[in-house]
Short mmCIF file of C-alpha atoms in Angstrom, two decimals:
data_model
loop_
_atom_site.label_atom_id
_atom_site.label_comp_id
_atom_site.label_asym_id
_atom_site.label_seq_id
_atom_site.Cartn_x
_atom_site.Cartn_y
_atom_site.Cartn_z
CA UNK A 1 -51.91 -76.68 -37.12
CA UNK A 2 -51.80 -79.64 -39.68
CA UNK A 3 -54.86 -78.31 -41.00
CA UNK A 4 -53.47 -75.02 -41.95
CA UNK A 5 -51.12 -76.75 -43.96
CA UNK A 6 -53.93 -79.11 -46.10
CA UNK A 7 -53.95 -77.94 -49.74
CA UNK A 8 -57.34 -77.80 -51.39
CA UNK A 9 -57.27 -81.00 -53.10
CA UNK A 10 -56.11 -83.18 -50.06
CA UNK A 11 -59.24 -84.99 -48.78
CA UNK A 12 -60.77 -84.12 -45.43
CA UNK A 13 -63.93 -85.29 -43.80
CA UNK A 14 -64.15 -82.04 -42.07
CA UNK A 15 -64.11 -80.10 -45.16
CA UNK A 16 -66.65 -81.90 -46.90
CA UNK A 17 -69.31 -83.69 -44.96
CA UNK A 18 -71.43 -80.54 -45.08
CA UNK A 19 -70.89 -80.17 -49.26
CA UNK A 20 -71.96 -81.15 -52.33
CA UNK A 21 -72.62 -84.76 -51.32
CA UNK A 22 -75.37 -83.85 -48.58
CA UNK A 23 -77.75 -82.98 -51.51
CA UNK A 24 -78.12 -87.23 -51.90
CA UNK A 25 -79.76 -87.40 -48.36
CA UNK A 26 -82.58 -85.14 -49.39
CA UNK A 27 -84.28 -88.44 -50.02
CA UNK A 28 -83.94 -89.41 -46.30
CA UNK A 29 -85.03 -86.04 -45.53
CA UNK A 30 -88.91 -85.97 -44.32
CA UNK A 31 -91.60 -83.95 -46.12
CA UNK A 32 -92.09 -80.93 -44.48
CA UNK A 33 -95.72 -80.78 -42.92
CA UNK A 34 -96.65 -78.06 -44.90
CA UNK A 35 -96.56 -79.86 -48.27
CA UNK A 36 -100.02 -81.58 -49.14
CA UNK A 37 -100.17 -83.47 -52.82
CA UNK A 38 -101.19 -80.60 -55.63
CA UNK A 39 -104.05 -81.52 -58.18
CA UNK A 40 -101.33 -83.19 -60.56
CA UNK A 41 -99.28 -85.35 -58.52
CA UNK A 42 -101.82 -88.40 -58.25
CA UNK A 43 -102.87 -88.18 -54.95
CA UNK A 44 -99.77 -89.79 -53.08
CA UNK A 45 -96.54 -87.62 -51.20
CA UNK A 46 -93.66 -87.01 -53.80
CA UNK A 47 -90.18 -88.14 -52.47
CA UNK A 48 -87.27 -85.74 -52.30
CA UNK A 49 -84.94 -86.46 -55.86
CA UNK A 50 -82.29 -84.75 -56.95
CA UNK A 51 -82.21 -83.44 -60.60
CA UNK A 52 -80.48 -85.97 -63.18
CA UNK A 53 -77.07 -84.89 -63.40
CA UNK A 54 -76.60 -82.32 -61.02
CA UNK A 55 -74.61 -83.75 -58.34
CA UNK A 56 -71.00 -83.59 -60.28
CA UNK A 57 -69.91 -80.42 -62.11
CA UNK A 58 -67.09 -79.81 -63.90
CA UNK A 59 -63.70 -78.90 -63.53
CA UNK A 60 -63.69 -75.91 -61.10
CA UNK A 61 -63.14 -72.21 -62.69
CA UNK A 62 -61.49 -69.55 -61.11
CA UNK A 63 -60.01 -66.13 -62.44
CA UNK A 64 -56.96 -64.93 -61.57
CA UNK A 65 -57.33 -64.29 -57.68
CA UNK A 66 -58.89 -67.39 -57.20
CA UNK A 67 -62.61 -66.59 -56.91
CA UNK A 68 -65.46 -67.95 -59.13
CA UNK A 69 -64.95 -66.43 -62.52
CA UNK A 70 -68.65 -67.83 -63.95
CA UNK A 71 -71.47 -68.15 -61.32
CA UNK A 72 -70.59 -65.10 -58.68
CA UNK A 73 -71.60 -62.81 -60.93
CA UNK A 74 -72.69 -63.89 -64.33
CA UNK A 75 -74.15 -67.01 -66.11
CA UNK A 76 -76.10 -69.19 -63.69
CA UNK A 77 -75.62 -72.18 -66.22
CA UNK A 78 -79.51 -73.24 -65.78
CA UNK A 79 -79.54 -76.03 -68.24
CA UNK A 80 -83.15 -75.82 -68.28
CA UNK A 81 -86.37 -74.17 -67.42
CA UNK A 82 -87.64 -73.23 -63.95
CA UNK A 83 -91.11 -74.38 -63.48
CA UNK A 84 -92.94 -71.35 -61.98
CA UNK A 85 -93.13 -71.23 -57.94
CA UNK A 86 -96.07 -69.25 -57.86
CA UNK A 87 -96.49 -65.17 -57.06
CA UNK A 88 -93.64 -64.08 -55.54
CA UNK A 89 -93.06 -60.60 -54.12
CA UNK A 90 -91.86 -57.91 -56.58
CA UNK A 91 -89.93 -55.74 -53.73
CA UNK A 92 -87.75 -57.01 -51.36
CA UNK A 93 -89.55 -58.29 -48.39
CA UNK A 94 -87.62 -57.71 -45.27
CA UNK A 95 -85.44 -60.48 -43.53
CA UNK A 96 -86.86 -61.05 -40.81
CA UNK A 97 -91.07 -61.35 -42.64
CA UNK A 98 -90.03 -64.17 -44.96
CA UNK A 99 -91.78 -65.10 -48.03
CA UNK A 100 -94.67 -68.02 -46.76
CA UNK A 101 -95.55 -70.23 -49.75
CA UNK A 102 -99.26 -70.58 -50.83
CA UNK A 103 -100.95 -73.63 -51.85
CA UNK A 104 -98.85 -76.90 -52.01
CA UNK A 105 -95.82 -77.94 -53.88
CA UNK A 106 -95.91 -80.36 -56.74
CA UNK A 107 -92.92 -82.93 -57.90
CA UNK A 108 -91.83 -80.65 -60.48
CA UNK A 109 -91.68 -77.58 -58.08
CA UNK A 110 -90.22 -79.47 -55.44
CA UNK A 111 -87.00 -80.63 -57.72
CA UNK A 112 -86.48 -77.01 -59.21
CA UNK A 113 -85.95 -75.87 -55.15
CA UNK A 114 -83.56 -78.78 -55.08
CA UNK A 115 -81.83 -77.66 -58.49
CA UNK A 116 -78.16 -78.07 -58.65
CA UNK A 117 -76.59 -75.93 -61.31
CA UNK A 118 -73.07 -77.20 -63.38
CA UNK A 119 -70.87 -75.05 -60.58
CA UNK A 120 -72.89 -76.75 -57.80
CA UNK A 121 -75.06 -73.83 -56.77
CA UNK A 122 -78.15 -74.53 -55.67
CA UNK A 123 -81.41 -72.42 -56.28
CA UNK A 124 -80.45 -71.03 -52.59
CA UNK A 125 -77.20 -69.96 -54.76
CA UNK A 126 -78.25 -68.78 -57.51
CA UNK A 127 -81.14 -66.46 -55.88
CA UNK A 128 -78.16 -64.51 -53.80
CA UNK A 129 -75.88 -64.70 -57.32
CA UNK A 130 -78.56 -62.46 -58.95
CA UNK A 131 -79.67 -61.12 -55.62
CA UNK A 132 -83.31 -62.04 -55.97
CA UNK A 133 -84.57 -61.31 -52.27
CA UNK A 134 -88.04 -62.60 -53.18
CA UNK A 135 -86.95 -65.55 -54.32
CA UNK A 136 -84.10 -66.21 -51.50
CA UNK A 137 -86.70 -66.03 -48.91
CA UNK A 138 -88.82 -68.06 -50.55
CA UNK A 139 -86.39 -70.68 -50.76
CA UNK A 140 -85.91 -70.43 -46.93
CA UNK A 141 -89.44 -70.52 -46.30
CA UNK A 142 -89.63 -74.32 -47.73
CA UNK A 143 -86.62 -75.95 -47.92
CA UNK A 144 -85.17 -77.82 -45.11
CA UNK A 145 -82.36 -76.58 -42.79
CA UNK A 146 -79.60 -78.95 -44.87
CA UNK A 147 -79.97 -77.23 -47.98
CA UNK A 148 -78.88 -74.23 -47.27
CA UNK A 149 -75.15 -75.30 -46.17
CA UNK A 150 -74.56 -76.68 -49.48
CA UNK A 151 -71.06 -76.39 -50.95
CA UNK A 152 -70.49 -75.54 -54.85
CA UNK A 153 -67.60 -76.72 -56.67
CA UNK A 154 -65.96 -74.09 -55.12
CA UNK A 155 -67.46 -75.17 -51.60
CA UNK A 156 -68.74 -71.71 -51.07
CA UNK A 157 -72.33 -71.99 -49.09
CA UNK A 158 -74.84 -69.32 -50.61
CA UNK A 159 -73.66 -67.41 -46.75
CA UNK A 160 -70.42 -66.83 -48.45
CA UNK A 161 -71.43 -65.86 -51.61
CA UNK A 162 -73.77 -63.19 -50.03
CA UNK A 163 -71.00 -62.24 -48.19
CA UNK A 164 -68.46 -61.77 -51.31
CA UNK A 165 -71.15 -59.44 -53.10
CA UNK A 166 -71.58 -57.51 -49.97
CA UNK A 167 -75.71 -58.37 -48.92
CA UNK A 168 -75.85 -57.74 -45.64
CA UNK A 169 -79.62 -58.43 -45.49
CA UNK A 170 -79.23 -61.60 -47.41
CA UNK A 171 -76.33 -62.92 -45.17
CA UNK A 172 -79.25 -61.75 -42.02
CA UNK A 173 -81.69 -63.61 -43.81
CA UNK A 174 -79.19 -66.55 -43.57
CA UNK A 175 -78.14 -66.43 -40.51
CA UNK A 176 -81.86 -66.46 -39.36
CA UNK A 177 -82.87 -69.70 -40.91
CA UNK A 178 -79.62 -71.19 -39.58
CA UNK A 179 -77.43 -71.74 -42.09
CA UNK A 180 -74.01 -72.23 -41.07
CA UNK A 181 -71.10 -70.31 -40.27
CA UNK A 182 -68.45 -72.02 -39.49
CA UNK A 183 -67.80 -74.29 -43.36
CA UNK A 184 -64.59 -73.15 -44.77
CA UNK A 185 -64.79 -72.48 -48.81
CA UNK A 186 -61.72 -73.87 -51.08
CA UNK A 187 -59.17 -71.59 -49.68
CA UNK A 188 -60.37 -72.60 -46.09
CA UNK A 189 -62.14 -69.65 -45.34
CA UNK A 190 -65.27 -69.09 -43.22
CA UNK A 191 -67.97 -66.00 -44.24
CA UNK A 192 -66.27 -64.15 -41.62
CA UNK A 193 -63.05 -64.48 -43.00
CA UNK A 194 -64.22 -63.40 -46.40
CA UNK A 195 -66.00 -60.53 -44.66
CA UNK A 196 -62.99 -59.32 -43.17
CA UNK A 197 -61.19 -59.90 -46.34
CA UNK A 198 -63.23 -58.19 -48.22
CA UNK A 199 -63.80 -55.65 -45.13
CA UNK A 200 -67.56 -55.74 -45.64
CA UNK A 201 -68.29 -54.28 -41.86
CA UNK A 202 -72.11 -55.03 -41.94
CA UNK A 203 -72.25 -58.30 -42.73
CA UNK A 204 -69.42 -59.09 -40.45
CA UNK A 205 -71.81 -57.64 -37.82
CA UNK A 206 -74.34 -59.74 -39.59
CA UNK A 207 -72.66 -62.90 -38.70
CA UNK A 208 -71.11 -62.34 -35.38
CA UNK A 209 -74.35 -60.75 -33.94
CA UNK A 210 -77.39 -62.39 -35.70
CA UNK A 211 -79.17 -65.91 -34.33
CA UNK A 212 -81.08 -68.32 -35.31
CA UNK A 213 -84.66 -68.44 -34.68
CA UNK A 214 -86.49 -70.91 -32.55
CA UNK A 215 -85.98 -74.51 -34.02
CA UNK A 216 -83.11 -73.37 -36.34
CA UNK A 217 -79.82 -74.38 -34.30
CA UNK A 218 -76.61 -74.60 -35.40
CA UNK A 219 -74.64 -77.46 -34.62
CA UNK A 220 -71.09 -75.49 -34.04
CA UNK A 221 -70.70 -72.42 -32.82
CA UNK A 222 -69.35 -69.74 -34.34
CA UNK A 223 -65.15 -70.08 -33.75
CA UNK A 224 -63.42 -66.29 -34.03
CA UNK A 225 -59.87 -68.38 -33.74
CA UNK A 226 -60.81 -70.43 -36.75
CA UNK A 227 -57.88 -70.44 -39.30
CA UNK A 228 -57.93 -70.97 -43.31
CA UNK A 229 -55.56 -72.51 -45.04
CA UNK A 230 -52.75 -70.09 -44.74
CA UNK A 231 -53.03 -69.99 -41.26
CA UNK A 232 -54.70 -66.68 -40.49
CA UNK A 233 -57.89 -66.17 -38.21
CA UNK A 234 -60.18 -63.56 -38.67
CA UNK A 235 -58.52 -60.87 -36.29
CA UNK A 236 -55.31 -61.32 -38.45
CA UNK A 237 -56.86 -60.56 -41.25
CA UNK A 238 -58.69 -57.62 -39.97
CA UNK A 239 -55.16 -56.48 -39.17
CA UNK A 240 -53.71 -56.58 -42.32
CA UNK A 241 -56.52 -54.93 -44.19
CA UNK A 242 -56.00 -52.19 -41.38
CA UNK A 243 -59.40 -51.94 -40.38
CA UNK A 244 -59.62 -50.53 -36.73
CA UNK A 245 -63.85 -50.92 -36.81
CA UNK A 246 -63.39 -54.52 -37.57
CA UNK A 247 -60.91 -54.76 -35.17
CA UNK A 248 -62.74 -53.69 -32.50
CA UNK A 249 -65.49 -55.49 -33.58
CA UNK A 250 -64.11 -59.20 -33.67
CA UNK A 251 -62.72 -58.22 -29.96
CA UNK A 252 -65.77 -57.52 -28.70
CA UNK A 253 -67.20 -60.56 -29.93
CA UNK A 254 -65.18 -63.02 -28.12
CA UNK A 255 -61.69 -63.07 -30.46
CA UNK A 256 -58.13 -63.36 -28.72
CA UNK A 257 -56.27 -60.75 -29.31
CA UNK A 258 -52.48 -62.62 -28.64
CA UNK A 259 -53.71 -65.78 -30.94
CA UNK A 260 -51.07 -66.88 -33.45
CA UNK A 261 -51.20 -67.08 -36.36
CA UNK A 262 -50.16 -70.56 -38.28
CA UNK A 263 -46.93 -69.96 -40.45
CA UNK A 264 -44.74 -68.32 -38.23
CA UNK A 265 -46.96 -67.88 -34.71
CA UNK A 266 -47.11 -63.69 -35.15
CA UNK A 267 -49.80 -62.34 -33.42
CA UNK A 268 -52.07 -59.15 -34.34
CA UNK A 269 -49.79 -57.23 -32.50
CA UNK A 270 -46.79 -58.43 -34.78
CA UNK A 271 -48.97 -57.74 -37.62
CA UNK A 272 -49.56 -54.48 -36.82
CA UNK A 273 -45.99 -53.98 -36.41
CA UNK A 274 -45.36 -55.27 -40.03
CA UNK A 275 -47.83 -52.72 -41.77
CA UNK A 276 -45.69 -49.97 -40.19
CA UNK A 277 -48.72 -47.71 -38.64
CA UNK A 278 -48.25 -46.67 -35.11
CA UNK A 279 -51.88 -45.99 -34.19
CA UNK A 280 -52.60 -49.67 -35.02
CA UNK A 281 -49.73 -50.52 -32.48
CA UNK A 282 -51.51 -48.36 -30.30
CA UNK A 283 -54.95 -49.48 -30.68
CA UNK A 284 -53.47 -53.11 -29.74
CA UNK A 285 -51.68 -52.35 -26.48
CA UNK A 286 -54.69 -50.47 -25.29
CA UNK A 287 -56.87 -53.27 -26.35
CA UNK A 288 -54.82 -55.51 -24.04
CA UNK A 289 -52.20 -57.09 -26.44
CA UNK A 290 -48.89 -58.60 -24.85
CA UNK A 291 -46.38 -56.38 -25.48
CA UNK A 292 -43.84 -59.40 -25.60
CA UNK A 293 -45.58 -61.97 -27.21
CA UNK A 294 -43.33 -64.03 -29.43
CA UNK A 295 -43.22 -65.82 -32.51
CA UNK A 296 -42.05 -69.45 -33.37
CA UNK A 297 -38.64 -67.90 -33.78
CA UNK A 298 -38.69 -65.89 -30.32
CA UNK A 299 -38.87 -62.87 -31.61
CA UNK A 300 -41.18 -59.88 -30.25
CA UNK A 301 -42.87 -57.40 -31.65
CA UNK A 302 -39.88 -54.88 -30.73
CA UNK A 303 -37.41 -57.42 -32.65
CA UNK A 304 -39.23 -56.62 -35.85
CA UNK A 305 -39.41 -53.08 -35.21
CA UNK A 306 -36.02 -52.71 -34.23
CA UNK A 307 -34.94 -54.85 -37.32
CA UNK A 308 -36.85 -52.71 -39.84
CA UNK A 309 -35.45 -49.10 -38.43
CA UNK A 310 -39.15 -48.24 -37.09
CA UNK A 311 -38.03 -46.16 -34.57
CA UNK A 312 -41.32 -44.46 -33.67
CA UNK A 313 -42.79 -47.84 -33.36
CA UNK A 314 -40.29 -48.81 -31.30
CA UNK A 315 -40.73 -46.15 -28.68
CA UNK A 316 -43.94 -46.77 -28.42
CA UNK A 317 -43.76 -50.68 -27.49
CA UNK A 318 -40.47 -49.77 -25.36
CA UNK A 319 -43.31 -47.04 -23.42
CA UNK A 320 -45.75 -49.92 -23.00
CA UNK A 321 -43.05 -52.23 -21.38
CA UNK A 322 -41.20 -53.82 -24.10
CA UNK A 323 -38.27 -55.85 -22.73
CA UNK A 324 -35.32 -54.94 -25.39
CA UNK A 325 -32.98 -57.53 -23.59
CA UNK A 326 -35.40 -60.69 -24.61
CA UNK A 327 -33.49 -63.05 -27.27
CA UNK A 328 -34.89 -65.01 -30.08
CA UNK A 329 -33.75 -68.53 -31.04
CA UNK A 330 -30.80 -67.12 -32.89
CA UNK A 331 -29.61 -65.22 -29.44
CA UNK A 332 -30.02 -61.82 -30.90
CA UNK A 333 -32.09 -59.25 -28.76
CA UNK A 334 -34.00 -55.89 -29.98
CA UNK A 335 -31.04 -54.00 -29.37
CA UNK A 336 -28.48 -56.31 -31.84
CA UNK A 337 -31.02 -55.78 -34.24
CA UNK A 338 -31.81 -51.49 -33.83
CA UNK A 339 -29.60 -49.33 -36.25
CA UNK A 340 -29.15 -47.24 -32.98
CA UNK A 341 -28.77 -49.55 -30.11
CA UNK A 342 -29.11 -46.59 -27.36
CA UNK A 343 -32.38 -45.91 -28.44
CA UNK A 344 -33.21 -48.88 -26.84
CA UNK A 345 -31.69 -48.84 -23.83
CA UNK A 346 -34.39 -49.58 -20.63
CA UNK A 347 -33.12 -46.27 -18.66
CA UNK A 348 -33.72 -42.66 -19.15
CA UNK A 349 -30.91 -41.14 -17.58
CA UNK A 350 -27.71 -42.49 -18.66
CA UNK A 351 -25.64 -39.14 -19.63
CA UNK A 352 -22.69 -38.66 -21.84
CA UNK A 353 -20.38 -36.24 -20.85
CA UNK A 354 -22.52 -34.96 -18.31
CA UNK A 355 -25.41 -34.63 -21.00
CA UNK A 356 -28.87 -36.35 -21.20
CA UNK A 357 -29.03 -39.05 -23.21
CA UNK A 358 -32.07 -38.67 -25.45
CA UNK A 359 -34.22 -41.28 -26.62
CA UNK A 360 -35.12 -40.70 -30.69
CA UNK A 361 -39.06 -40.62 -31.16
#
């Protein structure tokens, strides 16, 4: 959990080895066999280069919640022209036919593919940015594997910014030329995260169901109990957006359902408990959640229902099993904590004055 805690500035290998700086080993990169000399390049192979001055950007923009406030979704800051990559496609090929380049690639085509813009977003970038499906594919039908995990200033990949405008068939597109899933963005978090953040379903299902093709694997596989930096995996945040098809979804990919969060160690089923709707609490303990799970401070999901007056909530977790004698660190049990202790009471047939005792709903 240290790395839950890292702020954004704090350097970490782990964060970065996959970023901007990976564009200065394109010259150790092989030409791709495809690539023959064109008429003007003198007869002998070009070597991979980097555009003058495109390695460092500036200072890093973001608006007011934190997301790119320049590149995303307006100016691509191209400080100069494109040289022309030949006849591309006016309509949007599909994903899985990508775009095959005709003829060879010259020096001066070659660096525009390998453009780096004043944000750090590569042509790769820049082609989701202004989704230009032509040109994306394009760009995965030449450039090596490498480029596409490049990190902008903001060290979001061109997977997450696909993912943050909601292009499901880019992010498929992606995902089939193997671009990774698993680099975190400034705020730590993965395309999945975003995805569930944003509660973009389809490319969710993009990225937990697509694969590589042949000769395009990924190095890591895809982690579902990943956290970002403020300690929340994927299911958590699926939880708090209460999204039930997510939900389901991340479970039936692989993600565990009584994983704890970082801060405090609630899990989804704590979560759930905190937004205050029962059928979430439901879904859960049908999905296979521990009723009793605990936090870093001992306490269950029933402590925080009992301690917030959710008596319907309550019920329920006392029907699935909830043990209302458990204590937390501070020695207090569901029942200290309930506004009407008897309603938690593990019998149903104390009577009072000969009468029932009935348990509120």
């Amino acid at each position: 959990m240290s790395e839950a805690r890292k702020g954004p500035d704090e350097a970490d290998e782990n964060r970065y080895d996959s970023g901007i700086e990976s564009l200065r080993s394109l010259r150790s990169l092989p030409e791709p066999a495809a690539l023959a000399p064109g008429p003007s390049d003198g007869g002998g192979p070009q070597s991979w280069t980097p555009p003058r001055g495109g390695a460092e950007g500036p200072e890093e923009k973001e608006d007011a919640d934190g997301e790119r406030a320049d590149s995303t979704y307006g100016s691509s800051s191209i400080t100069g022209p494109l040289p022309l990559l030949g006849d591309l496609e006016t309509e949007d090929p599909a994903p899985c036919s990508p775009l095959v380049p005709t003829g060879a690639l010259n020096a001066q085509q070659l660096e525009a593919l390998t453009y780096i813009s004043e944000e750090g977003d590569t042509l790769v970038h820049l082609a989701v940015i202004h989704e230009a499906q032509a040109m994306l594919l394009y760009c995965l039908a030449v450039l090596p594997q490498e480029v596409l995990d490049i990190q902008n200033n903001l060290y979001q990949t061109a997977l997450h910014l696909a993912v943050h405008l909601d292009q499901p068939r880019a992010v498929q597109a992606l995902v089939l030329k193997g671009a990774s899933r698993v680099l975190q963005d400034l705020h730590g978090d993965t395309a999945l995260h975003m995805a569930c953040q944003r509660q973009h379903l389809a490319c969710a299902r993009c990225l937990l169901e697509g694969r590589p093709e042949p000769g395009r694997a990924q190095p890591h596989s895809l982690d579902l109990q990943l956290q970002n930096w403020q300690g929340l995996a994927c299911l958590h945040i699926a939880t708090l957006q209460r999204n039930r098809p997510l939900m389901e979804l991340l479970l039936h990919n692989g993600a565990d359902i009584d994983a704890q969060e970082g801060t405090s160690g609630k899990t989804a089923l704590h979560l759930a408990v905190e937004t205050q709707e029962r059928s979430l609490v439901q879904f859960l303990l049908r999905a296979g959640a521990r009723v009793d799970a605990r936090m870093l401070n001992g306490c269950t999901p029933l402590h925080l229902a009992a301690g917030r007056g959710l008596s319907s909530i309550s019920s329920t977790l006392c029907e699935a099993g909830a043990d209302s004698l458990l204590r937390n660190v501070e020695d207090e049990t569901p029942q200290d904590l309930a506004e009407d202790p008897l309603a938690l009471l593990p019998f149903d047939d104390l009577k009072i004055s000969g009468k029932p005792l009935l348990c509120a709903d």
